[in-house]
XYZ file of N, CA, C and O in Angstrom:
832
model
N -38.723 34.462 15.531
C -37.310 34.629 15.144
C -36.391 33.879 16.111
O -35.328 33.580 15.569
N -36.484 33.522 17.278
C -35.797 33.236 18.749
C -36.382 31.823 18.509
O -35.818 31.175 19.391
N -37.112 31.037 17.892
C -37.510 30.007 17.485
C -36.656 29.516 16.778
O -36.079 28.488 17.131
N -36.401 30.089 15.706
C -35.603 30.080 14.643
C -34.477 29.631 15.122
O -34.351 28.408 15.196
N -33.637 30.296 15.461
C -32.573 30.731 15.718
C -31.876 29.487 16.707
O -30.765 28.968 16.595
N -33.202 29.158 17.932
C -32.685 28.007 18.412
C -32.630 27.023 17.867
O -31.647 26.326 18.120
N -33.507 26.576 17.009
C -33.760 25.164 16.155
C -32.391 25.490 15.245
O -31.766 24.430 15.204
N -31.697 26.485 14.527
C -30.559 26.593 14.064
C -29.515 26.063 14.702
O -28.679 25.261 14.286
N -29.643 26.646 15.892
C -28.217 26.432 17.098
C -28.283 24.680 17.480
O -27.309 23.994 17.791
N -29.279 24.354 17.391
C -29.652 22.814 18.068
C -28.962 22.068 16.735
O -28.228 21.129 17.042
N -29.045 22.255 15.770
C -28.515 21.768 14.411
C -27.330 21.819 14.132
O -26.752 20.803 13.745
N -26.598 23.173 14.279
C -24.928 23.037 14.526
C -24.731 22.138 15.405
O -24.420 20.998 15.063
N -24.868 22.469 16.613
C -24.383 21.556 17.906
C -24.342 20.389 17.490
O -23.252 19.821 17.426
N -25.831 19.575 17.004
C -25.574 18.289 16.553
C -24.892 17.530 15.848
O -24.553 16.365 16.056
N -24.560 18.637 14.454
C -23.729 18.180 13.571
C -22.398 18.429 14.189
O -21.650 17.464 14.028
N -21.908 19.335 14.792
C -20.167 19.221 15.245
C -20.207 18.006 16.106
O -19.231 17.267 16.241
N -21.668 17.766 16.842
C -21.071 16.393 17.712
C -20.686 15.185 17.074
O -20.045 14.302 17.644
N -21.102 15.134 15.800
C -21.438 13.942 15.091
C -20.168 14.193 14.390
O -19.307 13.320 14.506
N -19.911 15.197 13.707
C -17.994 15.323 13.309
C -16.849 14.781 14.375
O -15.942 13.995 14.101
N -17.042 15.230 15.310
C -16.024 14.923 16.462
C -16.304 13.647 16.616
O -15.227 13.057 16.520
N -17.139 12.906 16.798
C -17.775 11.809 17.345
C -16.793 10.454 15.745
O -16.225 9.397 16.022
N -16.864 10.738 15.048
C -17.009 10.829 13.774
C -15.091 10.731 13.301
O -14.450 9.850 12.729
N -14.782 11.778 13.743
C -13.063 11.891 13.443
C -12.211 11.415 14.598
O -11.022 11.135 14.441
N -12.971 11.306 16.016
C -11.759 10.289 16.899
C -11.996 9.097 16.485
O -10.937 8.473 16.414
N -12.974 8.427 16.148
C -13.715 7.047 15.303
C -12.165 6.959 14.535
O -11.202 6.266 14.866
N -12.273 7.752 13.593
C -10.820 7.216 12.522
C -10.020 7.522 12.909
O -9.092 7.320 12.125
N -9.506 8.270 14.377
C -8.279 8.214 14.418
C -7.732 6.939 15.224
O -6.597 6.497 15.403
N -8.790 6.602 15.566
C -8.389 5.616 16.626
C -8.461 3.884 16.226
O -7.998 3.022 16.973
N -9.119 3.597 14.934
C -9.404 2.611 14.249
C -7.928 2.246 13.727
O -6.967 2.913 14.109
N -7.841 1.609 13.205
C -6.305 0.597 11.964
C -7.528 0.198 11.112
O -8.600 -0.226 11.544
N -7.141 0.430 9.684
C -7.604 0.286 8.679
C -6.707 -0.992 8.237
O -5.531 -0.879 7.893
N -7.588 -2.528 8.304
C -6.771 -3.204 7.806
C -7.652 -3.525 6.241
O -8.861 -3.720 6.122
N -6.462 -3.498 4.997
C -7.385 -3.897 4.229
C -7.471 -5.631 3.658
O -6.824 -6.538 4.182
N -8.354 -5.793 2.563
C -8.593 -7.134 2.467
C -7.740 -7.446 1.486
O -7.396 -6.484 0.799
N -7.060 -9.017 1.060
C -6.301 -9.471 0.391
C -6.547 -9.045 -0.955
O -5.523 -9.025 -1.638
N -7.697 -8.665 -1.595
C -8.347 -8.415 -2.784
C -8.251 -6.375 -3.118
O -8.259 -5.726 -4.164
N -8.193 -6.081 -2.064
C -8.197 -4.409 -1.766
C -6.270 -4.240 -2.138
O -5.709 -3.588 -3.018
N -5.857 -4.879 -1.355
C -4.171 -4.531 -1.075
C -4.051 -5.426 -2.490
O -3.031 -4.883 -2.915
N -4.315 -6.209 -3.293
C -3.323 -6.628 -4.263
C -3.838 -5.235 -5.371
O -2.909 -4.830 -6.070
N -4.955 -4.634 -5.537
C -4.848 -3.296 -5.954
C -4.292 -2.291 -6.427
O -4.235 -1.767 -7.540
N -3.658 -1.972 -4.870
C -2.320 -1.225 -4.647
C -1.656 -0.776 -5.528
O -1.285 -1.739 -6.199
N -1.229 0.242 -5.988
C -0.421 0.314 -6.634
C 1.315 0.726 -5.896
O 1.390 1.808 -5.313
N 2.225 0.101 -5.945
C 3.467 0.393 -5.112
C 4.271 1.410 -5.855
O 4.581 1.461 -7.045
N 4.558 2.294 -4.742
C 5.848 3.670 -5.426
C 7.179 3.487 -5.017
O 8.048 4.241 -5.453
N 7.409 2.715 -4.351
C 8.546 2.683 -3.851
C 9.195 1.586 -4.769
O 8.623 0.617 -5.268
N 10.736 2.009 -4.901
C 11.467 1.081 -5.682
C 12.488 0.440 -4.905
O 13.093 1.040 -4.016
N 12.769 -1.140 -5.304
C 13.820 -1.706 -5.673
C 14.792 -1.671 -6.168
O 14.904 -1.862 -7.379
N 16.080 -1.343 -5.157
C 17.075 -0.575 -5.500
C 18.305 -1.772 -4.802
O 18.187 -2.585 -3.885
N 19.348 -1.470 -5.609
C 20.783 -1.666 -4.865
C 21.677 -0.866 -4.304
O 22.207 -0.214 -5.204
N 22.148 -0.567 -3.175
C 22.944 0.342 -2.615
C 24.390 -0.031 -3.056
O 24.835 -1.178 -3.025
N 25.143 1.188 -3.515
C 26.251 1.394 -4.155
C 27.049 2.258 -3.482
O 28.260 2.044 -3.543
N 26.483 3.604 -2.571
C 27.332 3.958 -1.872
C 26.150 5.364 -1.029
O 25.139 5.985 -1.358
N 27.016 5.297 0.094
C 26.746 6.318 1.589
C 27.373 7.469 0.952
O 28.600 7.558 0.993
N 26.701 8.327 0.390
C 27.576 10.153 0.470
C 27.068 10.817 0.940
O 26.125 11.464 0.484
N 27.797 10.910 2.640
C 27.372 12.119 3.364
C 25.829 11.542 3.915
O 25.783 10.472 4.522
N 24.632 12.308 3.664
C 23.501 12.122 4.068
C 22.633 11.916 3.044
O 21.445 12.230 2.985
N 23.580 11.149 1.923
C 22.834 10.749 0.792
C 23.094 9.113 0.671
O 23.832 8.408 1.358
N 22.112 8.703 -0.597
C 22.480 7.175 -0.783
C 22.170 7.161 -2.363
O 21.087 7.462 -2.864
N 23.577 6.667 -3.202
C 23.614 6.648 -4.321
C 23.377 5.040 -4.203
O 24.084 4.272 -3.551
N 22.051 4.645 -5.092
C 21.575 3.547 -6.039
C 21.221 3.526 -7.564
O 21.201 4.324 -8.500
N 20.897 1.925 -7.286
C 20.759 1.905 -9.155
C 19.299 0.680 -9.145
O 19.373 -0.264 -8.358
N 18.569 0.760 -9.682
C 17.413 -0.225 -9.987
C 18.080 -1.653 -10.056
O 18.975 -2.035 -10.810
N 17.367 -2.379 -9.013
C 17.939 -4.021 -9.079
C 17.336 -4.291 -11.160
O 16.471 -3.834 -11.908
N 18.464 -5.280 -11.231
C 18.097 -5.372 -12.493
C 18.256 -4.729 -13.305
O 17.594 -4.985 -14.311
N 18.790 -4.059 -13.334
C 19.163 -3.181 -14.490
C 20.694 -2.573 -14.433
O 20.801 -1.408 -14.051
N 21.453 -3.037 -14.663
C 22.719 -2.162 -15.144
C 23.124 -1.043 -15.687
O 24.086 -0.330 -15.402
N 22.038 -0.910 -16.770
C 22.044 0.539 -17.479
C 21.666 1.786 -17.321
O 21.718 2.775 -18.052
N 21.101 1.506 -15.770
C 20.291 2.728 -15.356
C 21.089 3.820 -14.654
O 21.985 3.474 -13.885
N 20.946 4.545 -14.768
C 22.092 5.327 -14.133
C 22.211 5.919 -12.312
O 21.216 6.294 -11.691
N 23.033 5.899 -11.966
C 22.826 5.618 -10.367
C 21.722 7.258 -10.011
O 21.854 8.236 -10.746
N 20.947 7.266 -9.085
C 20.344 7.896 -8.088
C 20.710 8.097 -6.920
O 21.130 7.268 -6.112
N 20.467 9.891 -6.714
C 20.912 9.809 -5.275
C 19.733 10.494 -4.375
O 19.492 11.692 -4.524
N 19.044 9.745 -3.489
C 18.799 10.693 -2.164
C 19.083 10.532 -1.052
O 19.811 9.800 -0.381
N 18.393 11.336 -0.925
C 18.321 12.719 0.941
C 17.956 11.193 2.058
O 16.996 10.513 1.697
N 18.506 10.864 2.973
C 17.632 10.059 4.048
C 17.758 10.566 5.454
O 17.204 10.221 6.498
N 18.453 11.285 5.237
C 18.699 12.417 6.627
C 17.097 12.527 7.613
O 16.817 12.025 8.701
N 16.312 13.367 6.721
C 15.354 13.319 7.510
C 14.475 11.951 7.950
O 13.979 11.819 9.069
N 14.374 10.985 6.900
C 14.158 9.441 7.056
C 14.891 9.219 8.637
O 14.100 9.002 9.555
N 15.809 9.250 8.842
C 16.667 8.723 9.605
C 16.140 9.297 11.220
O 15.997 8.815 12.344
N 15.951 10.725 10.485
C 15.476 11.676 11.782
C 14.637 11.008 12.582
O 14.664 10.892 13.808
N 13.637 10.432 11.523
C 11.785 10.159 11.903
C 11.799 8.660 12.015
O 10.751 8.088 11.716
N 13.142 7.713 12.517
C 13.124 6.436 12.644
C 12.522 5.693 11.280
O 11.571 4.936 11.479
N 12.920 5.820 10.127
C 12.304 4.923 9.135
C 12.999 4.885 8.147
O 12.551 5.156 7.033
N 14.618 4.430 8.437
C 15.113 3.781 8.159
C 15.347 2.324 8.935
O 16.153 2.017 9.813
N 14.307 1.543 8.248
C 14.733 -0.153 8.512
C 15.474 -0.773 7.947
O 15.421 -1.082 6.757
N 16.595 -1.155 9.031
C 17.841 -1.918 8.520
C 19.039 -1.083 9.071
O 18.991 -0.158 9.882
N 20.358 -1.737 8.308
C 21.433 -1.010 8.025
C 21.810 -0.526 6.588
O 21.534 -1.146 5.561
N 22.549 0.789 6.659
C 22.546 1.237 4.582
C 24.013 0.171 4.798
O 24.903 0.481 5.590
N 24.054 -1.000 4.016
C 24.927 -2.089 4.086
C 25.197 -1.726 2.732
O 24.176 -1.841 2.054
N 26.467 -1.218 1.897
C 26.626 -1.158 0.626
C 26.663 -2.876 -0.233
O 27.182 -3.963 0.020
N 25.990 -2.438 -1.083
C 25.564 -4.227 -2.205
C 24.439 -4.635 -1.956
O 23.821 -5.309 -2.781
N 23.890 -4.280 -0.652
C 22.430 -4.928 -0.425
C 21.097 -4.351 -0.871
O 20.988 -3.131 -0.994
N 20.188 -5.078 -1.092
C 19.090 -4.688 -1.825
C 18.493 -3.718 -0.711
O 18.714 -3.871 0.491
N 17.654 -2.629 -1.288
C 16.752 -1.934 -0.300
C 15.758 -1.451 -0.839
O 15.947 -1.251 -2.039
N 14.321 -1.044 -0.312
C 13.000 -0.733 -0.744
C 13.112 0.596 -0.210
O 13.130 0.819 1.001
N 13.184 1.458 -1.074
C 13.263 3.101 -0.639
C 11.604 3.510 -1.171
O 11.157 3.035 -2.215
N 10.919 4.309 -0.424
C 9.623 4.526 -0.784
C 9.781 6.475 -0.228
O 9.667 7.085 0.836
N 10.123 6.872 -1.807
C 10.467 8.436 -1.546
C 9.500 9.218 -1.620
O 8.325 8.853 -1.630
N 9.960 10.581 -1.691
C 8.715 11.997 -1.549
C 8.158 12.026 -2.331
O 8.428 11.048 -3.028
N 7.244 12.752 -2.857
C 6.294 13.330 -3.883
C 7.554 13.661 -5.122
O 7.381 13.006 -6.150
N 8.560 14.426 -5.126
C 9.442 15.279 -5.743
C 10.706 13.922 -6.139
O 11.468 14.273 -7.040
N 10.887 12.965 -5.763
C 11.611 11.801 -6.348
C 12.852 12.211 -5.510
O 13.852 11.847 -6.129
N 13.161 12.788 -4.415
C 14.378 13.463 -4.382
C 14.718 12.783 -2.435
O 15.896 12.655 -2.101
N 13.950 12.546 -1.728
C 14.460 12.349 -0.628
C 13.622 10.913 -0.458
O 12.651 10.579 -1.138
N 14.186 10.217 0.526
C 13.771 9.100 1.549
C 13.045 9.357 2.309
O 13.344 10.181 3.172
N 11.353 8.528 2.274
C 10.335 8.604 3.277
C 10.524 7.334 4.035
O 10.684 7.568 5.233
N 10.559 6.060 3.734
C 10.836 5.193 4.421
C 12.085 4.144 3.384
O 12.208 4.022 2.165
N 12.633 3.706 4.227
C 13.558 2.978 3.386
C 14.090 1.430 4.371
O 14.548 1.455 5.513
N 13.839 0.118 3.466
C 13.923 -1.379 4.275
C 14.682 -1.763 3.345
O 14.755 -1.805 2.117
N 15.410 -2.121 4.572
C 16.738 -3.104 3.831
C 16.011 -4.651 3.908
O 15.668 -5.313 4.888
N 15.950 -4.856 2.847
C 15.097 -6.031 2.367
C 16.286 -7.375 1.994
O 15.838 -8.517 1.894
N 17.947 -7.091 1.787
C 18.311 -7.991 2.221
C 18.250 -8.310 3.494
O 17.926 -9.497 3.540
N 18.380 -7.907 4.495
C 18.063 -8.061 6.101
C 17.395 -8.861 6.094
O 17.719 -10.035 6.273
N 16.051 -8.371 5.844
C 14.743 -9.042 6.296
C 14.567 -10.151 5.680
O 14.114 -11.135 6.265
N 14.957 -10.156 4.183
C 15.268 -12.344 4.385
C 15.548 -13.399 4.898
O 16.582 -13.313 5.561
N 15.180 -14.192 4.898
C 15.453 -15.529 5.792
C 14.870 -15.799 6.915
O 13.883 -15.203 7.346
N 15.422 -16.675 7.431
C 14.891 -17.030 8.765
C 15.003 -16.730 9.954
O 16.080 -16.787 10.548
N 13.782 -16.323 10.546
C 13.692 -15.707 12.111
C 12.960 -16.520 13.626
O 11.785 -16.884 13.619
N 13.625 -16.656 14.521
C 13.212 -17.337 15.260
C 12.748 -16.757 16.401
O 13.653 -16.871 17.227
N 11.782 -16.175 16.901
C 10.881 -15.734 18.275
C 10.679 -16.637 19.182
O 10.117 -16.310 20.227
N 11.048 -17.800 18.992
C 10.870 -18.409 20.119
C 12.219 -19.310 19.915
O 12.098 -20.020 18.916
N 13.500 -19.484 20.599
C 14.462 -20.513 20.219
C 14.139 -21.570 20.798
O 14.495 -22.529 20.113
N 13.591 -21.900 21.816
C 13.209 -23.040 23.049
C 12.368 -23.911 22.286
O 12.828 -25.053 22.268
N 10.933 -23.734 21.432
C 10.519 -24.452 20.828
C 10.598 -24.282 19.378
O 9.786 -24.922 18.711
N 11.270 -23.679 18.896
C 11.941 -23.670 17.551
C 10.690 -22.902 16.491
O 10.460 -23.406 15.391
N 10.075 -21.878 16.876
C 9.099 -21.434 16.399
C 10.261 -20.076 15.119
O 11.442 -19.733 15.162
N 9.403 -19.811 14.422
C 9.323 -18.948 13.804
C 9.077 -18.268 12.288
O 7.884 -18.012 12.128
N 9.806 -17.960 11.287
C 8.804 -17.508 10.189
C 10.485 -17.755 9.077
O 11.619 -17.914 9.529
N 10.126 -17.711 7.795
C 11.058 -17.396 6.958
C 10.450 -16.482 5.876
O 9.342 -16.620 5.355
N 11.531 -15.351 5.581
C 10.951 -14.574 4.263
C 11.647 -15.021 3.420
O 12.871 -15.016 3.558
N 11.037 -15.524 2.324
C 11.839 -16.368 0.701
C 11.874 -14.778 -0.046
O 11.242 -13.731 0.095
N 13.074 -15.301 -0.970
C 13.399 -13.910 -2.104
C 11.956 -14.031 -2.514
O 11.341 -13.168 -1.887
N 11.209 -14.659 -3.219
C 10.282 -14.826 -4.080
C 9.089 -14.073 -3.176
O 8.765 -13.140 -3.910
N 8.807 -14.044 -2.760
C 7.590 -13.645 -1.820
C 7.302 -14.755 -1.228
O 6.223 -14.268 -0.887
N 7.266 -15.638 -0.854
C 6.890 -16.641 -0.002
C 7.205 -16.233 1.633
O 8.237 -15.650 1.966
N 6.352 -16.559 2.394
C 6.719 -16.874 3.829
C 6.101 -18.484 4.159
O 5.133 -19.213 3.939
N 7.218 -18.443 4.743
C 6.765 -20.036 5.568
C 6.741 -20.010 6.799
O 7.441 -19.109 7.262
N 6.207 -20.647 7.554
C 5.786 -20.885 9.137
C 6.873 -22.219 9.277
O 7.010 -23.190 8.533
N 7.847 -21.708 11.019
C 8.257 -22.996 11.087
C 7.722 -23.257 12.397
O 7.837 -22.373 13.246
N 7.196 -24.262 12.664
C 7.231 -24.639 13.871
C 5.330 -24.054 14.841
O 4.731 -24.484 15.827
N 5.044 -22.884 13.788
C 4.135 -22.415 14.748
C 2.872 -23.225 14.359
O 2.639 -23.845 13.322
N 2.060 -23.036 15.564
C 0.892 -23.532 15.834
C -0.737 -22.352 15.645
O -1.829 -22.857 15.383
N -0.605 -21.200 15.791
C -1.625 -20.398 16.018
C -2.066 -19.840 14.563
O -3.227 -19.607 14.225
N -0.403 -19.604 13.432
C -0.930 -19.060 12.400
C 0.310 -19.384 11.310
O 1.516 -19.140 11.264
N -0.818 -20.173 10.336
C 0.412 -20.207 9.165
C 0.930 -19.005 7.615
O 0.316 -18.715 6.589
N 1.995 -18.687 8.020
C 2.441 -17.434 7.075
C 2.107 -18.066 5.762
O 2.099 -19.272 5.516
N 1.924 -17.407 5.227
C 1.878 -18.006 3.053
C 3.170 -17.254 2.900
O 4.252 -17.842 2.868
N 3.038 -15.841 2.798
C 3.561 -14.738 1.790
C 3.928 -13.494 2.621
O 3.552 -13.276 3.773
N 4.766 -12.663 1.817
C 5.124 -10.901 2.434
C 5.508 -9.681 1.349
O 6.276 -9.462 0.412
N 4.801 -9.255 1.861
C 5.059 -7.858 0.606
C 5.381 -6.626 1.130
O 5.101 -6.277 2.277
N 5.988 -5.935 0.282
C 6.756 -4.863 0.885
C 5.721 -3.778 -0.405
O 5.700 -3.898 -1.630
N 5.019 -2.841 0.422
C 3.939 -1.830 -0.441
C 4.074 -0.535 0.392
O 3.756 -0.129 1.509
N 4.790 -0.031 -0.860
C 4.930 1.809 -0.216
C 5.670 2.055 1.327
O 5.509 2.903 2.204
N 6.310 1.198 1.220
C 7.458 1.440 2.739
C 6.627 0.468 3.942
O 7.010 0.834 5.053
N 5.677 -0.579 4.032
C 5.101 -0.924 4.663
C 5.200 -2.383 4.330
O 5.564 -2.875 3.262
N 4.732 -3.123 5.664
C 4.911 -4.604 5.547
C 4.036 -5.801 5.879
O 3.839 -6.353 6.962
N 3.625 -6.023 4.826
C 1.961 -6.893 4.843
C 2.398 -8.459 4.828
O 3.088 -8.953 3.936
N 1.904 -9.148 5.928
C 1.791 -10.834 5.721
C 1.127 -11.308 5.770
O 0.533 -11.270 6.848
N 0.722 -11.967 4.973
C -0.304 -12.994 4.129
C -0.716 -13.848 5.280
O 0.136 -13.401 6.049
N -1.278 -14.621 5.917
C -1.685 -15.798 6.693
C -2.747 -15.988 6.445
O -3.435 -15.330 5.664
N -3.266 -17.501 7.451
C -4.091 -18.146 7.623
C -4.297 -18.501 8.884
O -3.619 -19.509 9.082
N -5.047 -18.111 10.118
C -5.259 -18.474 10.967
C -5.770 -19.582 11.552
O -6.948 -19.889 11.370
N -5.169 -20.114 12.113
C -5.337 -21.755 12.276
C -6.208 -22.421 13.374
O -6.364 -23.626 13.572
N -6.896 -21.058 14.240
C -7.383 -21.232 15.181
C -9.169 -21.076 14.764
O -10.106 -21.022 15.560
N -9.204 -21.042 13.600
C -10.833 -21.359 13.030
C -10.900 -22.616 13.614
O -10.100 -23.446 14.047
N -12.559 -22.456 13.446
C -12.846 -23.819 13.814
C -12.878 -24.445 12.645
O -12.857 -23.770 11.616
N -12.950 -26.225 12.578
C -12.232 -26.640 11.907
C -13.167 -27.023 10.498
O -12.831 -27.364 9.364
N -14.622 -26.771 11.205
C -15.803 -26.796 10.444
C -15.647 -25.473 9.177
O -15.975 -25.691 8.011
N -15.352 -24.742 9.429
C -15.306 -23.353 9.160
C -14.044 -23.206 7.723
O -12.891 -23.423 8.098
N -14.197 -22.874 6.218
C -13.166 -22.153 5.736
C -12.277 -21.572 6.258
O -12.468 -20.650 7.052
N -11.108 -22.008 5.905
C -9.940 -20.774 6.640
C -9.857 -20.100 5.447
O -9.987 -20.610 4.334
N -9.592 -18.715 5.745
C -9.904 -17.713 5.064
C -8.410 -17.385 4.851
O -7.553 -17.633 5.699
N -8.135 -16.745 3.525
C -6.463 -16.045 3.530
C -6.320 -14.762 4.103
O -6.668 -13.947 3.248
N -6.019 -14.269 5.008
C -6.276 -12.885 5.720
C -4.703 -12.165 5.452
O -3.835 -12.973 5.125
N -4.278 -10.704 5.567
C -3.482 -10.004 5.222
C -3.723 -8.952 6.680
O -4.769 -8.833 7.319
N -2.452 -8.296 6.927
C -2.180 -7.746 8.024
C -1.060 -6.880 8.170
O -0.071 -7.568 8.421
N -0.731 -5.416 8.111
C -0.093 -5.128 8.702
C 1.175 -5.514 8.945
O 0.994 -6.698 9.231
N 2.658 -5.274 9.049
C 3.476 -5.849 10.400
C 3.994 -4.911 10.230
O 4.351 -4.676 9.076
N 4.390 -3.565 11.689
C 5.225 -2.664 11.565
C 6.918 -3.351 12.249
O 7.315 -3.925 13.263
N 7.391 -2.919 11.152
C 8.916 -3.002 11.693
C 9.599 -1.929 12.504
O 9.858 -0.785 12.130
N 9.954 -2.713 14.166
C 10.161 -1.862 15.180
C 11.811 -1.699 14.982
O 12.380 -0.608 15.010
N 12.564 -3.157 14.749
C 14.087 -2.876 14.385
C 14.162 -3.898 13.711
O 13.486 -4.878 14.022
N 15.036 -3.914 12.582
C 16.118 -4.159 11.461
C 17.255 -4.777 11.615
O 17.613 -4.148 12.611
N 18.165 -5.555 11.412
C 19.662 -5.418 11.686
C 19.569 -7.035 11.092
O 18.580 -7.766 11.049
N 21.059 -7.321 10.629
C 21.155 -8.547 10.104
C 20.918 -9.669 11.125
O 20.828 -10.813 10.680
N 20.813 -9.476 12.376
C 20.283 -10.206 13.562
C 19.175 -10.098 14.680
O 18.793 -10.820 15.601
N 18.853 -8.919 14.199
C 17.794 -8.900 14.248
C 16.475 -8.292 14.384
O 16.567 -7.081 14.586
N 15.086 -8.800 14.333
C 13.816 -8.431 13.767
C 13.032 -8.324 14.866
O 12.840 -9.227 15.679
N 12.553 -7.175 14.904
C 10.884 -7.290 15.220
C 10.111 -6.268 15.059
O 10.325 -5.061 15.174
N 9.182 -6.869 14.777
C 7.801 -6.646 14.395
C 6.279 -6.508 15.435
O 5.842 -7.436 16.116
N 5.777 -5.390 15.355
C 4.237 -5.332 15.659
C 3.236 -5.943 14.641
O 2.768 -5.462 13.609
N 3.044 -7.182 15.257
C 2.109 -7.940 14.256
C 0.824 -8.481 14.960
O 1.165 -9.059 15.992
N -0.535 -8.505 14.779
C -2.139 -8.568 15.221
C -1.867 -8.463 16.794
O -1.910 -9.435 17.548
N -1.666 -7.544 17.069
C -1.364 -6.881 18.079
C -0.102 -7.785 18.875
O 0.089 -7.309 19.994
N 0.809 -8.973 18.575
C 1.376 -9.063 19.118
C 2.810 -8.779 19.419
O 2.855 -7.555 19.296
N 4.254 -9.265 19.806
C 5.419 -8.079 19.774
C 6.017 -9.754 19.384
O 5.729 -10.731 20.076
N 6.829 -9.805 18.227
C 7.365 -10.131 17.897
C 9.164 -10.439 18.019
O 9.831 -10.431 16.984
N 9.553 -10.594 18.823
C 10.928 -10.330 18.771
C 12.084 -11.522 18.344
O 12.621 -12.388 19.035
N 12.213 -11.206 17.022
C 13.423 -12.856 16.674
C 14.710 -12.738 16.176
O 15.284 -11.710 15.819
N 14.977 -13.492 16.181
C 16.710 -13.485 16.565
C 17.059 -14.465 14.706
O 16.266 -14.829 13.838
N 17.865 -14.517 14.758
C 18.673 -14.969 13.246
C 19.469 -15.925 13.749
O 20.384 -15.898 14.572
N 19.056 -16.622 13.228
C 19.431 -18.702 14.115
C 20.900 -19.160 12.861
O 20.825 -19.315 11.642
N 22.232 -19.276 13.866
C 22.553 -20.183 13.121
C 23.746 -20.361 13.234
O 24.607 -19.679 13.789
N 23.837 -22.044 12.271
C 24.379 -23.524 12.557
C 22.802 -24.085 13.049
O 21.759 -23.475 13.281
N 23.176 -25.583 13.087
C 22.623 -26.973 13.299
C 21.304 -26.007 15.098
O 21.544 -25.502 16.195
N 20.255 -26.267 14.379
C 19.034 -26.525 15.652
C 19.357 -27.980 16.234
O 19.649 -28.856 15.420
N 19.324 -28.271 17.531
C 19.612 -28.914 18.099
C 17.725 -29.291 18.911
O 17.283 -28.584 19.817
N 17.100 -30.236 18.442
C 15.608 -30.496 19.105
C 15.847 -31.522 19.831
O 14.948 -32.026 20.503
């Protein structure tokens, strides 16, 4: 019976080690997925125009559509938990990605903001452009060329190609992540393949 009992106990033990062992594994990983996985996706968050600030609400209306009748939510707590990216700029487009219940703001990007062109490096004229269309373009950089950017469920994925394959080698289209640290019509940055991004909104005449 005391046989038993230990060969039992030796069997829990093992298996909780292998759980624990097992769940810091995923907490500690980034799940990046593949270009073929993320076009998948299905996105909840909508494309909206901001029409007006009431109080700790934000009345919109679906880009594109006129007939729809305005919506209002909650971003209060959004705001609480840092995820509102951007400024609520009334007229400008924004990607609100709400609750389960359709009624409050989980993350919300002001996606006019984040258009155009950003420069992280002004000295050698490096940096990225987001096109309305989805396009990104690379200006200037050397390590990795942007294609594209998508905005999926309050989150911000860019398309590249890493340029530092060897040259023998397919370059592969890879997808990534970029968390947006701050917003503002001047400016951006981003946590992107582990690096810190910080760019500024260039403008008049570059001077090379």
């Amino acid at each position: 019976m005391n046989t038993k009992c230990n060969v039992l106990t030796t069997i829990l033990i093992s298996s909780l080690l292998v759980l624990c062992s097992c769940s810091g594994g995923k907490k500690d990983s980034k799940i990046n997925p593949t270009v073929e996985e993320l076009d998948e996706v299905v996105d909840e968050a909508e494309l909206v125009v901001l029409q007006e600030v009431d109080g700790d609400s934000v009345i919109v209306r679906l880009c594109n559509n006129e007939l729809e009748h305005p919506k209002a939510y909650s971003y209060s707590e959004a705001e609480a938990e840092d995820q509102i990216k951007g400024t609520l700029t009334e007229g400008d487009t924004l990607s609100i990605f709400p609750d389960s219940k359709g009624k409050k703001v989980k993350i919300c990007i002001n996606v006019s903001e984040l258009r155009g062109k950003w420069y992280y490096d002004m000295q050698q004229h490096r940096g990225m452009a987001f096109e309305t269309t989805g396009g990104l373009s690379s200006i200037n950089t050397d390590r990795i060329s942007f294609r594209e950017w998508k905005l999926l469920n309050g989150k911000l994925f860019l398309y590249y190609v890493d340029m530092q394959q060897e040259a023998s080698s397919k370059q592969e289209y890879e997808v990534e992540e970029a968390e947006i640290l701050t917003l503002s019509a001047e400016e951006l940055q981003l946590n992107f393949l582990d690096s810190l991004y910080t760019c500024k909104r260039q403008h008049g005449l570059i001077m090379l």
